[in-house]
XYZ file of C-alpha atoms in Angstrom:
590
model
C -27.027 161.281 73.675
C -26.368 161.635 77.124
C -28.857 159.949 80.132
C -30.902 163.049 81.531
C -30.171 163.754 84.816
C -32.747 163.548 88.099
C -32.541 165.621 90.873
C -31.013 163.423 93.620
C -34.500 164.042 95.810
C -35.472 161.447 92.896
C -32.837 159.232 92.896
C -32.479 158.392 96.466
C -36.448 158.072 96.069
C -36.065 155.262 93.279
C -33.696 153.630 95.434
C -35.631 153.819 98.726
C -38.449 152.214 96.738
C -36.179 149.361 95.111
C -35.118 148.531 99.135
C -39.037 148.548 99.842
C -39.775 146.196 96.974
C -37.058 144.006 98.463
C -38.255 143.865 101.319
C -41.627 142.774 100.184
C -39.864 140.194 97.962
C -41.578 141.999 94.844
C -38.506 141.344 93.022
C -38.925 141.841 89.529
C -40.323 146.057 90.787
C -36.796 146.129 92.770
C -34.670 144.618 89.701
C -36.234 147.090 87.625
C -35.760 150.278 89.980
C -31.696 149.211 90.577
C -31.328 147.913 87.243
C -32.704 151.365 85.875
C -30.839 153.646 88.505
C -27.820 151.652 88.083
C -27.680 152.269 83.924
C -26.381 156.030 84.921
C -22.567 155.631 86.149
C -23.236 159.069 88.316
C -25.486 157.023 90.624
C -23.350 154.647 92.530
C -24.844 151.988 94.487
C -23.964 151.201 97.704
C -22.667 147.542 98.500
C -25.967 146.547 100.215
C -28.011 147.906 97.285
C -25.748 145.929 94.777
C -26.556 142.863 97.097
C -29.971 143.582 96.652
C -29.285 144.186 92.667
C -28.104 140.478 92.799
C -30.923 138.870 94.809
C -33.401 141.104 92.114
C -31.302 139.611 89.232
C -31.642 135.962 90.042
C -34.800 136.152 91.139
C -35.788 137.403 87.939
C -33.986 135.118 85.738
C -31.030 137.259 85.123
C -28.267 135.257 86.364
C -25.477 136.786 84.543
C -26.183 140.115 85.581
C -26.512 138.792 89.339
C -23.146 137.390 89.487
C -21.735 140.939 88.112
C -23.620 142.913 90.783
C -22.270 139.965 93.496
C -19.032 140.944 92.320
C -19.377 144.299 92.728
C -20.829 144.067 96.258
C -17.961 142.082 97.141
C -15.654 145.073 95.890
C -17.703 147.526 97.399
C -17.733 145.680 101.023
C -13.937 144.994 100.991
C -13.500 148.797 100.180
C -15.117 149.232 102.837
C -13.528 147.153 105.398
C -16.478 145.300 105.677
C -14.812 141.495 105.813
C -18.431 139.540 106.914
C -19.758 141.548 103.694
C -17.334 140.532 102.105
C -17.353 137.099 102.981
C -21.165 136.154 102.602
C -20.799 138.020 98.741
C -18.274 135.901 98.337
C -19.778 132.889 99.298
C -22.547 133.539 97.141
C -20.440 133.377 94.503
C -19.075 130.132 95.071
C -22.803 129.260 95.252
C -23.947 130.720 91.806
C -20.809 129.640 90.232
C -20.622 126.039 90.813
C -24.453 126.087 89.955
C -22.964 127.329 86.417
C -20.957 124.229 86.740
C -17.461 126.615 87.259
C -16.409 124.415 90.187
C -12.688 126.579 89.836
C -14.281 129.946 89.847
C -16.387 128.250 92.609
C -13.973 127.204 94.440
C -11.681 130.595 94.757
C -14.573 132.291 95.986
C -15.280 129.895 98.550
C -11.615 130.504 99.830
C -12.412 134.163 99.770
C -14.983 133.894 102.003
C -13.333 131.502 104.349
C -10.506 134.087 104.577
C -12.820 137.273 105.327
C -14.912 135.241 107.785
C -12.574 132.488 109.638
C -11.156 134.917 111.807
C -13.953 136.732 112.722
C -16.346 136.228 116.079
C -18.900 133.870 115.706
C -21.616 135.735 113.121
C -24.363 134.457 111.069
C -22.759 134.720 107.781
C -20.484 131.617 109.176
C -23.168 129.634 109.431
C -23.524 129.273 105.154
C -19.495 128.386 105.430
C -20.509 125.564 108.196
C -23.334 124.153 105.541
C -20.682 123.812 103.172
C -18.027 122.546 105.240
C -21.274 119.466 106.244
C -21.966 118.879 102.368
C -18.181 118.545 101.393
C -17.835 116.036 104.472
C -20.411 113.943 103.833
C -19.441 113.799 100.045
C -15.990 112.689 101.426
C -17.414 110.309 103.530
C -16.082 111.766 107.025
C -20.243 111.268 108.448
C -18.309 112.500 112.097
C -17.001 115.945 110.402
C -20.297 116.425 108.779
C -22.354 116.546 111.510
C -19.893 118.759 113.652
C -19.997 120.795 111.161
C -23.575 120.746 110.652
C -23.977 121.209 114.818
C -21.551 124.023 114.651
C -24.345 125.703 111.855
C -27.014 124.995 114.319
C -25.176 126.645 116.694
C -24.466 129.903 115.047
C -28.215 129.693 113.714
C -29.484 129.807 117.164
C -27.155 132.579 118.341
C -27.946 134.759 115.092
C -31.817 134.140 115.853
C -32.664 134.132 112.598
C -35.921 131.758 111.499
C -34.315 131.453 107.998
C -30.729 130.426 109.185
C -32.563 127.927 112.536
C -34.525 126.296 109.543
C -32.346 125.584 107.173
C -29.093 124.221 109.813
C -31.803 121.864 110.612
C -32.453 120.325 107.676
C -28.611 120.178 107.543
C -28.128 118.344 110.187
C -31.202 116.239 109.622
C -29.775 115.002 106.280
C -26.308 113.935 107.702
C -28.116 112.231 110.702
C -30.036 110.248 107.560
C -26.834 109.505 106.110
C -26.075 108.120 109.703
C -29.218 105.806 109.921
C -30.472 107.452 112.379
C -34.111 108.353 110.811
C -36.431 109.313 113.720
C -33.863 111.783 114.606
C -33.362 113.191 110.982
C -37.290 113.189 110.483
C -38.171 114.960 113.745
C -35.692 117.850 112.690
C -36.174 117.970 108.977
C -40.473 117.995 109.994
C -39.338 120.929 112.456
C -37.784 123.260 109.817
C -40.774 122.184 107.064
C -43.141 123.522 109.845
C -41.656 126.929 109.565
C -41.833 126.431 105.868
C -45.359 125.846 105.442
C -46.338 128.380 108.202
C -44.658 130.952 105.792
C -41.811 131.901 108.229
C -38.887 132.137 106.247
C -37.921 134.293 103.454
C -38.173 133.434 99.666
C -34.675 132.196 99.029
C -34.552 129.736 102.207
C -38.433 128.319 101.529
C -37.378 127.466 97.651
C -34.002 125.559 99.088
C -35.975 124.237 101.960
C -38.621 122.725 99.828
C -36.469 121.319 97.259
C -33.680 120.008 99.320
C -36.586 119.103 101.724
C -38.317 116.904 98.764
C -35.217 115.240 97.435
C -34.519 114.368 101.119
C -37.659 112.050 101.288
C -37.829 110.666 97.978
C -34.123 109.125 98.710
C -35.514 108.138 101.998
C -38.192 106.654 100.647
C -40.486 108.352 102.877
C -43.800 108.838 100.418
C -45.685 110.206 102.751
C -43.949 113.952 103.495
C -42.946 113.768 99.908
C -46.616 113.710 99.167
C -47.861 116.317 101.612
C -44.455 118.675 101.021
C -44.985 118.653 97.131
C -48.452 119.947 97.517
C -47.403 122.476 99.488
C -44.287 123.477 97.614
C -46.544 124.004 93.762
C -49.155 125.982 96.052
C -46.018 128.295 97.152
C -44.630 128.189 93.514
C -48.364 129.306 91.829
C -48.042 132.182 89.822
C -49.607 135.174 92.123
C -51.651 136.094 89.039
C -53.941 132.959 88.655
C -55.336 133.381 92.206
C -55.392 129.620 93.000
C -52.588 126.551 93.486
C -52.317 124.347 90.959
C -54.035 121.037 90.745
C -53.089 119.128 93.910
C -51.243 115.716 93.890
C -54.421 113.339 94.197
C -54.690 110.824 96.433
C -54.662 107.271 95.430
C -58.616 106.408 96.007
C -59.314 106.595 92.463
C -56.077 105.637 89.674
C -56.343 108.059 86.475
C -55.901 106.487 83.454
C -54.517 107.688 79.978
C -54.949 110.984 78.505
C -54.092 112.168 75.053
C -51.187 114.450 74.615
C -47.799 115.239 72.835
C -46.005 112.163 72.355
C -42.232 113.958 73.123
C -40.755 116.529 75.818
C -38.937 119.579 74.856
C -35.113 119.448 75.824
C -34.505 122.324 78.155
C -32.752 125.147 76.460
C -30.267 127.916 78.074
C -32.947 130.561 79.025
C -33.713 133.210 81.606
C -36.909 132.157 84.197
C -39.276 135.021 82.569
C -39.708 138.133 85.203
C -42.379 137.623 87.883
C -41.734 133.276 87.550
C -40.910 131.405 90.654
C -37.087 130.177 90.039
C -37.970 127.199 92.151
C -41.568 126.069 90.255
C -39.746 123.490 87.494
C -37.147 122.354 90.484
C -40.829 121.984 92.674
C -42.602 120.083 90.091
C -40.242 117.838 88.786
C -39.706 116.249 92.027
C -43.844 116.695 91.736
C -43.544 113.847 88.791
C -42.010 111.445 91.053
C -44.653 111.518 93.345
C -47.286 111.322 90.669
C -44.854 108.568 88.905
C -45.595 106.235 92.157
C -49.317 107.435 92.357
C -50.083 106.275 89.203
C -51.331 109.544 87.640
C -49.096 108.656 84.909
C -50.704 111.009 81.942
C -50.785 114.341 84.520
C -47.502 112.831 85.353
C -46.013 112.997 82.043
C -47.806 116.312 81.583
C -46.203 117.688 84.271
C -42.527 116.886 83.491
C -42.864 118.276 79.849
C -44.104 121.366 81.749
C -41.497 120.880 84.540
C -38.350 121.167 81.549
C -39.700 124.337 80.024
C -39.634 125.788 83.514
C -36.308 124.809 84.694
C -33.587 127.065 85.306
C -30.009 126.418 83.559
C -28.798 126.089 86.841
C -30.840 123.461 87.628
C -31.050 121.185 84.955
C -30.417 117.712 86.996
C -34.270 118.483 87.620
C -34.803 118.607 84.027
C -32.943 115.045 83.748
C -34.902 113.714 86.704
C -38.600 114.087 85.088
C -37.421 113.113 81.841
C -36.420 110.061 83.540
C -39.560 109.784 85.065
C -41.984 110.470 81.581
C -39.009 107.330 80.482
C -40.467 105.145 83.039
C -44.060 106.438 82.100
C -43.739 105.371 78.828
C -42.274 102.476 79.082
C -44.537 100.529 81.108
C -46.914 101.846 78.563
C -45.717 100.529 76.231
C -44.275 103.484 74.523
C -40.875 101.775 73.737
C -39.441 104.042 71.103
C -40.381 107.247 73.354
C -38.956 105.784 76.042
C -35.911 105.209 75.046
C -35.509 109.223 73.934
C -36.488 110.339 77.418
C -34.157 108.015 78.847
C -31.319 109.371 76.258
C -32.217 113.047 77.109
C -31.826 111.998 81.039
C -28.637 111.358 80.639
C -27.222 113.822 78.182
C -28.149 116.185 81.443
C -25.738 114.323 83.691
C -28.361 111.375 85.206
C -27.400 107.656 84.651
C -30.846 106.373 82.953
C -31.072 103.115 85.290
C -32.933 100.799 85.872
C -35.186 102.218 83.685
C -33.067 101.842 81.014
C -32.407 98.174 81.768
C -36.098 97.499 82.275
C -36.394 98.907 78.512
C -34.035 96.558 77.156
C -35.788 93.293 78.567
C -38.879 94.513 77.429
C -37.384 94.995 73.970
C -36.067 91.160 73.905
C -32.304 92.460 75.427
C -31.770 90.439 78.196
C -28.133 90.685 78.213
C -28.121 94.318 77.280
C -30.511 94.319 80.778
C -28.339 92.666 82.910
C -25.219 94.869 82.485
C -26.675 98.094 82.329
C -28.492 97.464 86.172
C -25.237 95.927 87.044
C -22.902 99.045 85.829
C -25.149 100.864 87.695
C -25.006 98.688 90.840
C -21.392 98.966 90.834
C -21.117 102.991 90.434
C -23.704 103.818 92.970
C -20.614 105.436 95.244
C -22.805 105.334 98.682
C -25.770 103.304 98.582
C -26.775 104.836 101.817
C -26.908 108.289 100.410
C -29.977 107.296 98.280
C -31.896 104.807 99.875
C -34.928 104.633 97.234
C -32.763 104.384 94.127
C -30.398 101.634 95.545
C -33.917 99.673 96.204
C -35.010 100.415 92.603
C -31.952 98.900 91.360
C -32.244 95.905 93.793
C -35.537 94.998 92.654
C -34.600 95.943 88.914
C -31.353 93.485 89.154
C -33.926 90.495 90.760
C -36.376 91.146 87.688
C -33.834 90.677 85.202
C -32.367 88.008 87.221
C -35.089 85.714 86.409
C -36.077 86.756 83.404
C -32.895 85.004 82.156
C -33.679 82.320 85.196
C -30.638 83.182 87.105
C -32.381 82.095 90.510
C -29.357 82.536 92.276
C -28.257 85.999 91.218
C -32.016 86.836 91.919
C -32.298 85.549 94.982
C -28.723 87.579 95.913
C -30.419 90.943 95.065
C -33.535 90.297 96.846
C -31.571 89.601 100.169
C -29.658 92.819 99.819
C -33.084 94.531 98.982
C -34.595 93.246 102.363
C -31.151 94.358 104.595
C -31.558 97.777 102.734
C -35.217 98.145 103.333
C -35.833 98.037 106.918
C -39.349 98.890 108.495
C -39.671 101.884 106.095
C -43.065 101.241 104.139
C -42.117 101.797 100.796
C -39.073 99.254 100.522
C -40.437 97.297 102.989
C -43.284 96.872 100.013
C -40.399 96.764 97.210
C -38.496 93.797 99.505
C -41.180 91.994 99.891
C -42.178 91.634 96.299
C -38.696 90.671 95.337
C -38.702 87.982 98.133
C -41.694 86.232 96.877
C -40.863 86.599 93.068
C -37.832 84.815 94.171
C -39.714 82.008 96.201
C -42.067 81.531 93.108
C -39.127 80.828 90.884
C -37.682 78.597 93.435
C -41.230 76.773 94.213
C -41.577 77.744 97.809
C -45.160 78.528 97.327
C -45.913 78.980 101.258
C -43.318 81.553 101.900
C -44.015 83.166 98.109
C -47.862 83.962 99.171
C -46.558 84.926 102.367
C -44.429 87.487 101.178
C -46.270 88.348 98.623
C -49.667 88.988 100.401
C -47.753 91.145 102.840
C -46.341 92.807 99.247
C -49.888 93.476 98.231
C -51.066 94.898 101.799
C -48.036 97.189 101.661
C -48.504 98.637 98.321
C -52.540 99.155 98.779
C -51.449 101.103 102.051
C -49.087 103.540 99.830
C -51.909 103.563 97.317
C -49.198 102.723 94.706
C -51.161 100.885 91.983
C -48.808 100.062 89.118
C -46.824 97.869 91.868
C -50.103 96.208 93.378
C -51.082 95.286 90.282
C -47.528 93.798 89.355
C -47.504 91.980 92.470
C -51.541 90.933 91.752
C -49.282 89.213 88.773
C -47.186 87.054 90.575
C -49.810 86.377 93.522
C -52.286 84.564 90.790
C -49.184 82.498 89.869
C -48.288 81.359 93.020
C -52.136 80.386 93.675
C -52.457 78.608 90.203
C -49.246 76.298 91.674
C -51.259 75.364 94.853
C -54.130 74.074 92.417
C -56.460 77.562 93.722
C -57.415 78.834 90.286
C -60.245 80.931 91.738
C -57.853 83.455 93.995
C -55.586 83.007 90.725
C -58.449 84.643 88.357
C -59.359 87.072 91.211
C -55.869 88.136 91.193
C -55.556 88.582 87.314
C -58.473 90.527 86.894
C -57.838 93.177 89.175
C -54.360 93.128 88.010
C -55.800 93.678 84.441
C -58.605 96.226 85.781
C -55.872 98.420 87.031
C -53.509 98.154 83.879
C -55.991 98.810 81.698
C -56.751 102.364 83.854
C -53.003 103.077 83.937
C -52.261 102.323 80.308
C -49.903 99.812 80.972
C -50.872 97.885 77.491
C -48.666 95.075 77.671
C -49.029 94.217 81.617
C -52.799 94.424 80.194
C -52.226 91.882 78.104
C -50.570 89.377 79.649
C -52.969 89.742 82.314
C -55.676 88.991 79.767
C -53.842 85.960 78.159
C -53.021 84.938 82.031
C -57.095 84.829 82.496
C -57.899 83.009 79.198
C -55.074 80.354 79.539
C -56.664 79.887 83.283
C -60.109 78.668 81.478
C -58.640 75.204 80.279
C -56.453 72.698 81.070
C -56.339 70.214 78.166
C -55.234 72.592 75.201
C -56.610 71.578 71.640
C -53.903 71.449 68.974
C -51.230 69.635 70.911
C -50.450 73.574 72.064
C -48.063 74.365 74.542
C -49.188 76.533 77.244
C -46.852 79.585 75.850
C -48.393 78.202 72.256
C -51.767 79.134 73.447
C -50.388 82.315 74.547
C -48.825 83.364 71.428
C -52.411 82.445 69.529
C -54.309 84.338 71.782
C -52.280 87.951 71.260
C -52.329 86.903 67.636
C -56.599 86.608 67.518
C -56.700 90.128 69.374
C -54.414 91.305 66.753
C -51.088 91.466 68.172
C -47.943 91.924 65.798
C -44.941 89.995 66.551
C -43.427 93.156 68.119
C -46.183 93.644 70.269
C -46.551 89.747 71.493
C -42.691 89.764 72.461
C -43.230 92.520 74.259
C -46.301 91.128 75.820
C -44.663 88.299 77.038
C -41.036 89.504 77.537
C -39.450 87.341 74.613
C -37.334 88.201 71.503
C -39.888 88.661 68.302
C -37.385 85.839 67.118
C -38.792 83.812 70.031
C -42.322 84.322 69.192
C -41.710 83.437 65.110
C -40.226 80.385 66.601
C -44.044 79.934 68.404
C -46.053 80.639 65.097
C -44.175 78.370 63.011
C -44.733 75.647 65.723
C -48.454 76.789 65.975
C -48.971 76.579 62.248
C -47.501 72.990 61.754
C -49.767 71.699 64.557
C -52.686 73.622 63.603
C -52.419 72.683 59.979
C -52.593 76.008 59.022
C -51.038 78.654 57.264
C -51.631 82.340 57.914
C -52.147 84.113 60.815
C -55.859 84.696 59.630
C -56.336 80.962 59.903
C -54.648 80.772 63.239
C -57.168 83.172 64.502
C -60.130 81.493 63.419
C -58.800 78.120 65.149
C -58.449 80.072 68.197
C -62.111 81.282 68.174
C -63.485 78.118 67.022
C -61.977 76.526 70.098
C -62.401 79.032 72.796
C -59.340 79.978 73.403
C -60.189 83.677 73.163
């Protein structure tokens, strides 16, 4: 049957309406116009509506069908004799294709557009071709080419006038001034564009890249703060129009949320269209919305968030997917979640991310120490420019100095910790991170001035970000480096807020030590002929520990801790762990 045919009165109406609904950004009512008007071959759509067709397409999750209407703008334009048509379709191509991980198909278009716009007087479409020519700079390392080139977008921003193309050069050339070291500079532009952002300047397209690139920008800077206040402000842009209200905002650190039931697993992210009428950006928004929740503590609307985070990502975007599984994998390991852990560290890196030092951290907790050492060290040694991320160079820093002494290599400890504090600078966060390293490494080496020096200003640093899980941890290592001065008072202080805050977060094991930390601090003279780790071992026994759980606990192999019972037992004159537990009560050491 053939399509009926419209008078073209209605046509050119259905059209006119589809431009409208552009305009307005109501893009799944202009897909749906152009994608109905453009089923009859008899209406042919000029290479600005087909532009339009593309925007609609991706917008509404149809990503194929943009990259066929992109192609046939491009046609169209070049049929035309339009060459800066021609050349911003085809950089959009290049875009969308290496986003479907073509980098050839990518590349050829980018050469297309270079040829149809190189030429040509100085015109905004150049300025996309300038952003490129930054990125591909910096990835080269050439820091001088990348920010002429990101200058040279500025320029052509300014002369174009446009707020969407003024924004986003800034945040280009704020990100290679980062790259540069030179931080006030790269904050006072990259806070310039966000302004226009969150005044609701800029069109769709440019506040979605401007928010995420905006976000990842200050997590790898380490600057908490903006990544705070931006991810707020990027879910209340993302909110479906529908519910009439933002989502929940990222809380604030005065109170620390503690466990909440849910599913035990995320959902691996599957090859699907965003659903007409979602925000394309919303899982890219809220995954980096996990990492700020990660650091805030809010580990259960954290975890939450990145199972909801996966379902919403596009296929294009599935590094975001990888980043808050990584993320619930750092959740559930410090809860003790060890098995779950490790499969939302696996499914982090079947999506492209290397899974460290999270990974690492899993494998001392699980008894692996030399499992521990070489992943954090692999991942030390592929991290091509430490510069580039600031925050996850820090992470492994600190990561490499906690496995250093787990298997008491003081030395190798005390190597990361110094590149930690050259790294971290005056910037709060691993200024914090430094510090703690620095006085777990004086501990170890029995410098107990400088170690409650360093560690106090640890403490002061990590209240100030209202990071708790980190507070508590240093909390931890303050109350031993007060028990080694003979002050057993500040050492109790220390371990029961430490445990107070654990116990909130979930963190089981921390929890426990913490509590075995406070009973061992009770006597001096142990009963028994016990050890100090002895009494330790008894204690998570008589709260009901399994050998699993104790060597977790207390960071030892569950070989390790049968090594303690048998010892306890022959001293003890016992023989079950019933019998152990009774001793342990009878002598209050519970």
């Amino acid at each position: 049957m053939s399509a009926p045919t419209l008078h073209p009165a209605h046509t050119a109406d259905a059209v006119e309406r589809a431009r409208d609904a552009a305009e307005r950004e109501s893009w799944a009512e202009a897909y749906a116009l152009l994608h109905a008007h453009d089923l009859h071959p008899s209406r042919a759509l000029t290479a600005d509506d087909l532009s339009v067709l593309a925007d609609a397409a991706w917008w509404s999750g149809h990503i194929d069908e943009s990259v066929t209407a992109r192609l046939r703008a491009h046609a169209a334009f070049l049929a035309a004799g339009d060459h800066r048509g021609a050349g911003l379709a085809a950089w959009w191509l290049h875009y969308e294709y290496r986003s479907l991980g073509r980098p050839a198909a990518a590349a050829g278009w980018l050469h297309r557009s270079r040829h149809h716009l190189e030429d040509q007087p100085p015109c905004p479409e150049q300025c996309f071709l300038a952003w490129t020519d930054a990125e591909e700079a910096e990835q080269h390392g050439d820091r001088a080419a990348a920010l002429a080139a990101a200058r040279r977008m500025t320029r052509l921003a300014l002369r174009s006038a446009s707020p969407d193309l003024v924004a986003l050069s800034r945040q280009a050339e704020s990100a290679v001034l980062l790259a540069n070291g030179r931080r006030t500079e790269a904050l006072a532009l990259l806070d310039d564009a966000m302004c226009a952002v969150t005044a609701g300047e800029l069109s769709g397209v440019f506040t979605g890249w401007l928010y995420c690139l905006a976000l990842t920008q200050c997590m790898e800077a380490a600057d908490f703060g903006r990544a705070v206040e931006w991810t707020n402000a990027a879910m209340e842009w993302c909110a479906p129009p529908w519910t009439g209200r933002p989502p929940e905002a990222v809380p604030g650190a005065t109170s620390e949320t503690g466990p909440e039931s849910g599913p035990a697993s995320l959902t691996t992210p599957a090859a699907r269209a965003v659903a007409s009428g979602e925000n394309p950006f919303r899982g890219v928004c809220r995954a980096h919305r996990v990492e700020v929740l990660d650091l805030l503590g809010t580990w259960a609307l954290a975890e939450e968030e990145a199972r909801q985070a996966c379902r919403e990502v596009p296929v294009d975007c599935l590094e975001s997917a990888a980043a808050a599984f990584y993320a619930a994998g750092d959740v559930q390991r410090r809860q003790g979640r060890l098995d779950e852990a490790a499969v939302s560290y696996a499914h982090a890196h079947e999506l492209g991310r290397i899974p460290q030092p999270g990974l690492a951290l899993l494998r001392l907790a699980q008894g692996r120490a030399d499992a521990a050492v070489a992943g954090v060290d692999l991942a030390l040694a592929c991290q091509s420019d430490p510069r580039h991320d600031l925050l996850g160079r820090a992470r492994l820093l600190a990561a490499r100095t906690e496995v250093a002494l787990a298997v008491r290599d003081v030395p190798g400890a005390s190597k990361a910790a110094r590149g930690l504090d050259a790294l971290a600078g005056d910037v709060p966060l691993l200024r914090a991170t430094a510090d703690t390293a620095l006085g777990a490494v004086a501990l170890a080496e029995a410098r107990s001035g400088p170690a409650l020096r360093l560690l106090r200003q640890a403490l002061a640093g990590w209240l100030e970000l209202r990071v708790p899980y980190e507070a508590a941890q240093v909390r931890m290592l303050l109350a031993a480096a007060d028990r080694t001065v003979g002050d057993e008072e500040a050492a109790r202080l220390e371990l029961a807020a430490a445990r107070t805050v654990f116990e909130r977060l979930g963190a089981v094991p921390d929890a426990r030590r913490a509590a075995a930390l406070l009973s061992g601090g009770k006597r001096r003279r142990l009963p028994g002929g016990l050890t100090a780790r002895e009494a330790e071992v008894l204690r998570l026994v008589a709260g009901g520990g399994t050998n699993k759980d104790i060597a977790q606990a207390l960071v030892i192999s569950e070989h390790t801790v049968s090594r303690h019972l048998n010892n306890i037992f022959a001293k003890l004159g016992v023989g079950s762990r019933a019998a152990a537990t009774g001793y342990a009560y009878a002598h209050d050491l519970v």
